[in-house]
């Protein structure tokens, strides 16, 4: 199953339309314009996710929900499709087969998922919230005296980075490589494979170290789980959790802050305290989910799905963003939807995101902290001037520049005022976390508890 030079893939040859590209600056700048065009083609439409790599994208809400729950017609195993994809394709770090819960079915999937669920369950909410508050306050202090900041590189990207890497016991000197690896693979650019390989190298060394010297962290707990993961299986579950935990949580925080700062529907409610962090997060999960297009599935045999013919092994992706924003008599779409009872941002069915509680707690707490401490935050540029990271899978801001009334750069110490030593902006705060910021390895619980 080799992609042709014209970009057609198995099952797509009879479709007359040139596939719409979901990578590059054009898609990043106007994804919803692309989704409108795709919806006009039916519940599934042909798209291009990288040069010469096509997929069928589900844009219909009901079709997406059906696909995500249909384990009889579709498999999550990509190997039949992957056999015809160049080994250096930039989408393989996200879509290529690994022995993880994301790419398996049945009993194998259940074994991996139990190990992940039981390990993540050890993260006690009150400890997680306390750590997020602590790291949030320190990060805010580093730029609060300046009156300006970038809420992506100085805040949203750094916060989940510290929490996730500390929970797994990643060494401080390797944290920068983790953030490059998780972000690089999701961008699906020319260096995606290199970025993912380096992430695997970091986690492989960590797993090897924890086999020799167990610690009180999620890596140790995962290795001790009754699923009895071998080293490669453990490495792949950890890289999966990091890649779908760090970058999407960063994007959820950033997109929700942007919504609060720019959406006229909020009418300045940020400053009056009427718009809660959870409401902003829920709105983003409906309208601009951080993982916009993913949920890869592959037909087990030639079939017809919602009136569209599909070939065995063909790549079918779900557009969570397009499905959530569809407006039909049976799926009404209002300007702002509250709650998460209906959106698909966390997926649904057997592969529903297992980290939802932790991600929600992390995002809402991070937003509460910064909006309460810098209560007159406003965008430093027009919303249309913001740059979005290219890539077919995510909805991610590159930067979120803001301005605000500077907080006092001095604190009382006895009878004197002294300069705070944590109120300085690092040259590249998003890429150079320091040792003092690293969250202690406290996840709570006991192994296999």
Coordinates of C-alpha atoms in Angstrom, one line a residue:
X1 CA 0.0 0.0 0.0
X2 CA 2.3 2.7 -1.2
X3 CA 1.2 6.3 -1.4
X4 CA 1.2 7.5 -5.0
X5 CA 3.0 10.5 -6.3
X6 CA -0.3 12.3 -6.7
X7 CA -1.2 11.7 -3.1
X8 CA -4.0 9.1 -3.6
X9 CA -4.1 6.3 -1.1
X10 CA -5.9 3.0 -1.1
X11 CA -9.7 3.5 -1.2
X12 CA -9.4 7.1 -2.4
X13 CA -8.7 6.5 -6.1
X14 CA -12.4 6.9 -7.1
X15 CA -12.7 10.2 -5.3
X16 CA -12.5 13.1 -7.7
X17 CA -11.4 15.9 -5.4
X18 CA -7.8 16.9 -4.7
X19 CA -7.3 16.4 -1.0
X20 CA -7.3 19.4 1.2
X21 CA -4.0 19.9 3.0
X22 CA -4.1 19.9 6.8
X23 CA -0.5 21.0 7.3
X24 CA 1.3 24.3 6.8
X25 CA 0.6 27.9 7.7
X26 CA -2.7 28.1 5.8
X27 CA -4.4 25.4 7.7
X28 CA -3.0 26.6 11.0
X29 CA -4.3 30.1 10.4
X30 CA -7.9 29.1 9.4
X31 CA -8.7 25.5 10.4
X32 CA -12.4 26.1 10.7
X33 CA -12.6 27.4 7.2
X34 CA -11.0 24.1 6.1
X35 CA -13.5 22.2 8.1
X36 CA -16.4 24.0 6.5
X37 CA -15.1 23.0 3.1
X38 CA -14.6 19.4 4.1
X39 CA -18.1 19.2 5.6
X40 CA -19.6 20.1 2.3
X41 CA -18.1 16.9 0.9
X42 CA -20.0 14.7 3.3
X43 CA -19.4 13.0 6.6
X44 CA -15.9 11.9 5.5
X45 CA -13.6 13.8 3.2
X46 CA -10.2 13.1 1.8
X47 CA -7.3 15.2 3.2
X48 CA -3.6 15.3 3.0
X49 CA -1.7 15.3 6.3
X50 CA 1.8 15.4 4.9
X51 CA 3.4 15.4 1.4
X52 CA 2.0 12.3 -0.4
X53 CA 0.2 11.0 2.7
X54 CA -3.6 11.1 2.5
X55 CA -6.3 10.1 4.9
X56 CA -10.1 10.1 5.2
X57 CA -11.2 12.7 7.8
X58 CA -14.5 12.3 9.7
X59 CA -16.1 15.7 10.2
X60 CA -19.6 14.6 11.1
X61 CA -20.4 14.3 14.8
X62 CA -22.5 11.2 14.7
X63 CA -20.1 9.4 12.3
X64 CA -17.2 10.3 14.6
X65 CA -18.9 8.9 17.6
X66 CA -19.8 5.7 15.7
X67 CA -16.2 5.3 14.5
X68 CA -14.7 5.7 18.0
X69 CA -17.0 3.0 19.4
X70 CA -16.8 0.5 16.5
X71 CA -14.3 -2.1 17.4
X72 CA -15.7 -4.7 15.1
X73 CA -15.2 -2.8 11.8
X74 CA -12.1 -0.9 12.7
X75 CA -8.8 -1.6 14.3
X76 CA -6.3 0.7 15.9
X77 CA -3.3 -1.3 14.6
X78 CA -1.7 0.8 11.8
X79 CA 0.8 -1.7 10.5
X80 CA -1.0 -2.6 7.2
X81 CA -1.3 1.1 6.4
X82 CA 2.2 1.9 7.6
X83 CA 3.8 -0.7 5.3
X84 CA 3.3 1.7 2.4
X85 CA 4.5 4.9 4.2
X86 CA 8.1 6.1 3.9
X87 CA 10.0 5.4 7.1
X88 CA 11.0 9.0 7.4
X89 CA 7.4 10.4 7.0
X90 CA 6.9 13.2 9.5
X91 CA 3.5 11.8 10.6
X92 CA 4.9 8.4 11.8
X93 CA 6.1 9.7 15.2
X94 CA 2.4 10.2 15.9
X95 CA 0.7 7.5 13.8
X96 CA 3.4 4.8 13.6
X97 CA 2.8 1.5 15.4
X98 CA 4.3 1.0 18.9
X99 CA 3.3 -1.5 21.6
X100 CA 1.0 1.0 23.4
X101 CA -2.6 1.3 24.4
X102 CA -3.1 3.7 21.5
X103 CA -2.3 1.2 18.7
X104 CA -3.7 -2.1 20.1
X105 CA -7.1 -3.8 20.5
X106 CA -8.7 -6.3 22.7
X107 CA -6.8 -8.1 25.5
X108 CA -3.5 -6.4 24.6
X109 CA -5.1 -3.0 24.7
X110 CA -6.7 -3.8 28.1
X111 CA -3.4 -4.9 29.5
X112 CA -1.6 -1.7 28.5
X113 CA -4.6 0.5 29.5
X114 CA -4.9 -1.1 33.0
X115 CA -1.2 -0.3 33.6
X116 CA -1.7 3.3 32.5
X117 CA -5.0 3.8 34.4
X118 CA -3.7 2.3 37.6
X119 CA -0.5 4.4 37.5
X120 CA -2.3 7.7 36.8
X121 CA -4.7 6.9 39.5
X122 CA -1.9 7.2 42.0
X123 CA -1.7 11.0 41.3
X124 CA -3.7 12.3 44.2
X125 CA -5.8 15.4 43.2
X126 CA -5.0 17.5 46.3
X127 CA -1.2 16.9 45.8
X128 CA -1.4 17.6 42.1
X129 CA -3.3 20.9 42.7
X130 CA -0.8 22.0 45.3
X131 CA 2.1 21.3 43.0
X132 CA 0.4 23.2 40.1
X133 CA -0.3 26.2 42.5
X134 CA 3.3 26.2 43.6
X135 CA 4.8 26.0 40.1
X136 CA 2.3 28.5 38.8
X137 CA 3.2 31.1 41.4
X138 CA 6.9 30.7 40.8
X139 CA 6.5 31.0 37.0
X140 CA 4.3 34.1 37.4
X141 CA 6.8 35.7 39.8
X142 CA 9.5 35.4 37.1
X143 CA 7.8 37.9 34.8
X144 CA 5.1 39.6 37.0
X145 CA 7.3 42.7 37.7
X146 CA 7.9 43.4 34.0
X147 CA 4.3 44.2 32.9
X148 CA 4.7 41.9 29.8
X149 CA 5.0 38.3 29.1
X150 CA 4.4 35.4 26.7
X151 CA 1.9 33.1 28.3
X152 CA 2.9 30.1 26.1
X153 CA 6.7 30.0 26.5
X154 CA 6.9 31.5 30.0
X155 CA 3.8 29.8 31.5
X156 CA 1.6 27.3 29.7
X157 CA 4.4 25.3 28.2
X158 CA 6.5 25.2 31.3
X159 CA 3.9 24.3 33.9
X160 CA 2.7 20.9 32.6
X161 CA 6.3 20.2 31.6
X162 CA 7.5 20.4 35.2
X163 CA 4.5 18.4 36.6
X164 CA 4.7 15.5 34.1
X165 CA 8.5 15.1 34.1
X166 CA 8.7 15.3 37.8
X167 CA 5.9 12.8 38.3
X168 CA 7.8 10.3 36.1
X169 CA 11.2 11.1 37.7
X170 CA 12.9 12.6 34.7
X171 CA 16.2 14.2 35.6
X172 CA 16.4 17.9 35.4
X173 CA 19.0 17.9 32.7
X174 CA 16.7 15.9 30.5
X175 CA 13.6 18.1 30.8
X176 CA 14.5 20.3 27.8
X177 CA 14.8 17.2 25.6
X178 CA 11.4 16.0 26.7
X179 CA 9.7 19.2 25.7
X180 CA 11.5 19.3 22.4
X181 CA 10.5 15.7 21.8
X182 CA 6.8 16.0 22.6
X183 CA 6.4 19.3 20.7
X184 CA 8.5 18.2 17.7
X185 CA 6.6 15.0 17.1
X186 CA 3.2 16.8 17.3
X187 CA 4.3 19.5 14.9
X188 CA 5.0 16.8 12.3
X189 CA 7.7 18.8 10.6
X190 CA 11.0 17.7 9.1
X191 CA 12.6 17.0 12.5
X192 CA 9.6 15.0 13.9
X193 CA 11.3 11.6 13.7
X194 CA 14.5 13.0 15.3
X195 CA 12.5 14.6 18.1
X196 CA 10.6 11.4 18.9
X197 CA 13.7 9.3 18.8
X198 CA 15.4 11.6 21.3
X199 CA 12.3 11.4 23.6
X200 CA 12.5 7.6 23.4
X201 CA 16.2 7.8 24.3
X202 CA 15.5 9.9 27.4
X203 CA 12.7 7.6 28.6
X204 CA 14.7 4.4 27.8
X205 CA 17.5 5.7 30.1
X206 CA 15.0 6.5 32.8
X207 CA 13.4 3.0 32.6
X208 CA 16.8 1.4 32.7
X209 CA 17.7 3.5 35.8
X210 CA 14.5 2.7 37.6
X211 CA 15.0 -1.1 37.0
X212 CA 18.2 -0.7 38.9
X213 CA 17.2 1.9 41.4
X214 CA 13.4 2.2 42.0
X215 CA 12.1 5.5 43.2
X216 CA 8.8 7.0 44.3
X217 CA 7.5 8.1 40.9
X218 CA 5.2 6.9 38.2
X219 CA 8.0 5.2 36.2
X220 CA 8.7 2.9 39.2
X221 CA 5.0 2.2 39.7
X222 CA 4.5 1.4 36.1
X223 CA 7.4 -1.1 36.1
X224 CA 5.9 -2.7 39.3
X225 CA 2.4 -3.1 37.8
X226 CA 0.9 -6.6 37.5
X227 CA 0.8 -6.1 33.7
X228 CA 4.5 -7.0 33.9
X229 CA 5.6 -4.7 31.1
X230 CA 9.0 -5.3 29.5
X231 CA 11.4 -2.4 29.1
X232 CA 10.2 -1.5 25.6
X233 CA 6.5 -1.7 26.6
X234 CA 7.2 0.6 29.6
X235 CA 9.1 3.1 27.5
X236 CA 6.3 3.3 25.0
X237 CA 3.6 3.8 27.5
X238 CA 5.5 6.6 29.2
X239 CA 6.3 8.3 25.9
X240 CA 2.6 8.0 25.0
X241 CA 1.5 9.6 28.3
X242 CA 4.0 12.4 28.0
X243 CA 3.2 13.2 24.3
X244 CA -0.6 13.2 24.8
X245 CA -0.2 14.9 28.3
X246 CA 2.3 17.7 28.0
X247 CA 1.7 19.3 24.6
X248 CA -2.1 19.1 24.6
X249 CA -2.3 20.4 28.2
X250 CA -0.1 23.3 27.2
X251 CA -2.4 24.0 24.3
X252 CA -5.5 23.7 26.4
X253 CA -4.2 26.3 28.9
X254 CA -3.1 28.6 26.1
X255 CA -6.2 28.3 24.0
X256 CA -8.5 28.9 27.1
X257 CA -6.5 31.9 28.1
X258 CA -6.8 33.3 24.6
X259 CA -10.5 32.7 24.6
X260 CA -10.8 34.6 27.9
X261 CA -8.7 37.5 26.6
X262 CA -10.1 37.9 23.1
X263 CA -13.6 36.5 22.7
X264 CA -16.1 39.3 22.7
X265 CA -18.7 36.8 23.9
X266 CA -17.1 37.1 27.3
X267 CA -17.5 40.9 27.3
X268 CA -14.7 41.6 29.8
X269 CA -16.0 39.1 32.2
X270 CA -12.5 38.0 33.0
X271 CA -11.9 41.1 35.0
X272 CA -15.2 40.9 36.8
X273 CA -14.6 37.3 37.8
X274 CA -17.8 36.1 36.1
X275 CA -16.1 33.7 33.7
X276 CA -14.5 30.8 35.4
X277 CA -11.5 28.9 34.3
X278 CA -13.6 25.7 33.9
X279 CA -16.1 27.5 31.6
X280 CA -13.2 28.8 29.4
X281 CA -11.7 25.3 29.3
X282 CA -15.0 23.7 28.4
X283 CA -15.6 26.2 25.6
X284 CA -12.2 25.5 24.1
X285 CA -12.8 21.7 24.3
X286 CA -15.9 22.3 22.2
X287 CA -14.6 24.8 19.7
X288 CA -10.8 24.6 19.6
X289 CA -9.7 21.3 21.2
X290 CA -5.9 21.0 21.6
X291 CA -5.9 17.7 19.7
X292 CA -8.0 18.8 16.7
X293 CA -7.6 15.8 14.4
X294 CA -6.4 12.3 15.5
X295 CA -8.3 9.2 16.6
X296 CA -6.6 7.1 13.9
X297 CA -8.6 3.9 12.9
X298 CA -8.2 1.4 10.0
X299 CA -11.0 -0.7 8.5
X300 CA -10.4 -4.4 9.0
X301 CA -11.9 -5.1 5.6
X302 CA -13.4 -3.3 2.6
X303 CA -16.6 -1.6 3.9
X304 CA -18.9 1.3 3.6
X305 CA -19.1 3.7 6.5
X306 CA -21.9 6.4 6.6
X307 CA -22.3 6.0 2.9
X308 CA -18.6 6.3 2.1
X309 CA -16.6 3.3 0.7
X310 CA -13.4 2.5 2.6
X311 CA -10.7 0.0 1.9
X312 CA -9.1 -2.4 4.4
X313 CA -6.1 -0.8 6.1
X314 CA -7.0 2.7 5.0
X315 CA -6.1 5.6 7.4
X316 CA -9.3 7.2 8.8
X317 CA -8.9 10.1 11.2
X318 CA -11.4 11.9 13.4
X319 CA -11.7 15.7 13.4
X320 CA -12.7 16.4 17.0
X321 CA -12.8 20.1 16.2
X322 CA -15.0 19.7 13.1
X323 CA -17.4 17.3 14.7
X324 CA -17.7 19.4 17.8
X325 CA -18.5 22.6 15.8
X326 CA -20.9 20.9 13.4
X327 CA -24.3 22.6 13.3
X328 CA -27.3 20.5 12.3
X329 CA -30.9 20.1 13.6
X330 CA -29.7 17.0 15.6
X331 CA -26.4 18.6 16.7
X332 CA -27.2 22.3 17.5
X333 CA -24.2 24.5 18.0
X334 CA -24.4 27.6 20.1
X335 CA -21.9 30.4 20.5
X336 CA -20.7 29.0 23.9
X337 CA -21.4 25.4 25.2
X338 CA -20.9 24.6 28.8
X339 CA -20.0 21.2 30.2
X340 CA -18.4 18.3 28.5
X341 CA -21.3 15.9 28.3
X342 CA -21.4 15.9 24.5
X343 CA -18.1 17.0 23.0
X344 CA -15.5 14.5 21.7
X345 CA -12.3 16.3 22.7
X346 CA -11.4 13.5 25.1
X347 CA -12.5 10.9 22.5
X348 CA -15.0 8.2 23.5
X349 CA -15.3 4.5 23.4
X350 CA -12.5 2.1 24.6
X351 CA -9.7 4.6 23.7
X352 CA -11.2 7.6 25.7
X353 CA -8.4 9.7 27.2
X354 CA -7.4 8.2 30.6
X355 CA -5.7 11.4 31.8
X356 CA -8.8 13.6 31.6
X357 CA -9.1 14.3 35.4
X358 CA -5.5 15.3 35.8
X359 CA -5.4 17.4 32.7
X360 CA -8.6 19.3 33.6
X361 CA -7.3 19.9 37.1
X362 CA -4.0 21.1 35.9
X363 CA -5.4 23.4 33.2
X364 CA -8.1 25.0 35.4
X365 CA -5.8 25.6 38.3
X366 CA -3.1 27.1 36.1
X367 CA -5.7 29.5 34.6
X368 CA -7.1 30.4 38.0
X369 CA -3.7 31.3 39.3
X370 CA -2.6 33.6 36.6
X371 CA -6.0 35.4 36.2
X372 CA -6.2 36.0 39.9
X373 CA -2.7 37.3 40.3
X374 CA -2.5 39.3 37.0
X375 CA -6.1 40.3 37.0
X376 CA -5.8 43.0 34.3
X377 CA -4.2 40.8 31.7
X378 CA -4.8 41.9 28.1
X379 CA -3.5 40.8 24.7
X380 CA -0.4 42.7 23.5
X381 CA -1.4 42.2 19.9
X382 CA -4.6 41.8 17.9
X383 CA -5.9 38.2 17.9
X384 CA -5.5 38.0 14.1
X385 CA -1.7 38.7 14.5
X386 CA -1.2 35.6 16.7
X387 CA 0.8 32.7 15.1
X388 CA -0.4 29.1 15.4
X389 CA 2.0 26.2 15.2
X390 CA 1.5 24.2 11.9
X391 CA 0.7 20.5 12.0
X392 CA -2.3 18.4 11.1
X393 CA -3.1 17.1 14.6
X394 CA -3.1 19.9 17.1
X395 CA -4.5 23.4 17.7
X396 CA -1.5 25.2 19.3
X397 CA -0.4 28.8 19.7
X398 CA 3.3 29.5 19.2
X399 CA 3.1 32.6 21.5
X400 CA 0.5 34.5 23.5
X401 CA 2.0 38.0 24.2
X402 CA 0.2 39.9 27.0
X403 CA 0.6 43.1 29.0
X404 CA -0.6 43.9 32.5
X405 CA 0.1 46.2 35.4
X406 CA 3.4 45.1 36.8
X407 CA 3.4 43.7 40.3
X408 CA 5.8 45.1 42.8
X409 CA 9.3 43.8 42.2
X410 CA 10.2 44.1 45.9
X411 CA 9.0 42.4 49.0
X412 CA 9.3 43.2 52.7
X413 CA 12.1 41.5 54.6
X414 CA 12.0 42.7 58.2
X415 CA 12.1 46.4 58.1
X416 CA 13.6 46.6 54.6
X417 CA 12.5 46.2 51.0
X418 CA 14.6 43.8 49.0
X419 CA 14.5 42.8 45.4
X420 CA 12.8 39.4 44.7
X421 CA 15.4 37.0 43.2
X422 CA 12.6 35.1 41.4
X423 CA 11.1 38.1 39.6
X424 CA 13.4 38.0 36.5
X425 CA 12.5 36.7 33.1
X426 CA 14.8 33.9 31.8
X427 CA 16.2 34.4 28.3
X428 CA 14.2 31.4 27.0
X429 CA 11.9 30.4 29.8
X430 CA 10.0 27.9 27.7
X431 CA 13.1 25.9 26.8
X432 CA 15.4 26.2 29.9
X433 CA 13.7 25.2 33.1
X434 CA 15.9 25.4 36.2
X435 CA 16.4 23.0 39.0
X436 CA 14.5 25.0 41.6
X437 CA 11.3 24.8 39.5
X438 CA 11.4 21.0 39.3
X439 CA 8.4 19.5 41.1
X440 CA 9.2 17.0 43.8
X441 CA 8.4 13.4 43.0
X442 CA 5.2 13.2 45.1
X443 CA 2.4 11.3 43.4
X444 CA 0.8 9.7 46.4
X445 CA -0.6 6.2 46.7
X446 CA 1.3 2.9 46.6
X447 CA 2.5 0.7 43.8
X448 CA -0.4 -1.3 42.4
X449 CA -2.7 0.3 44.9

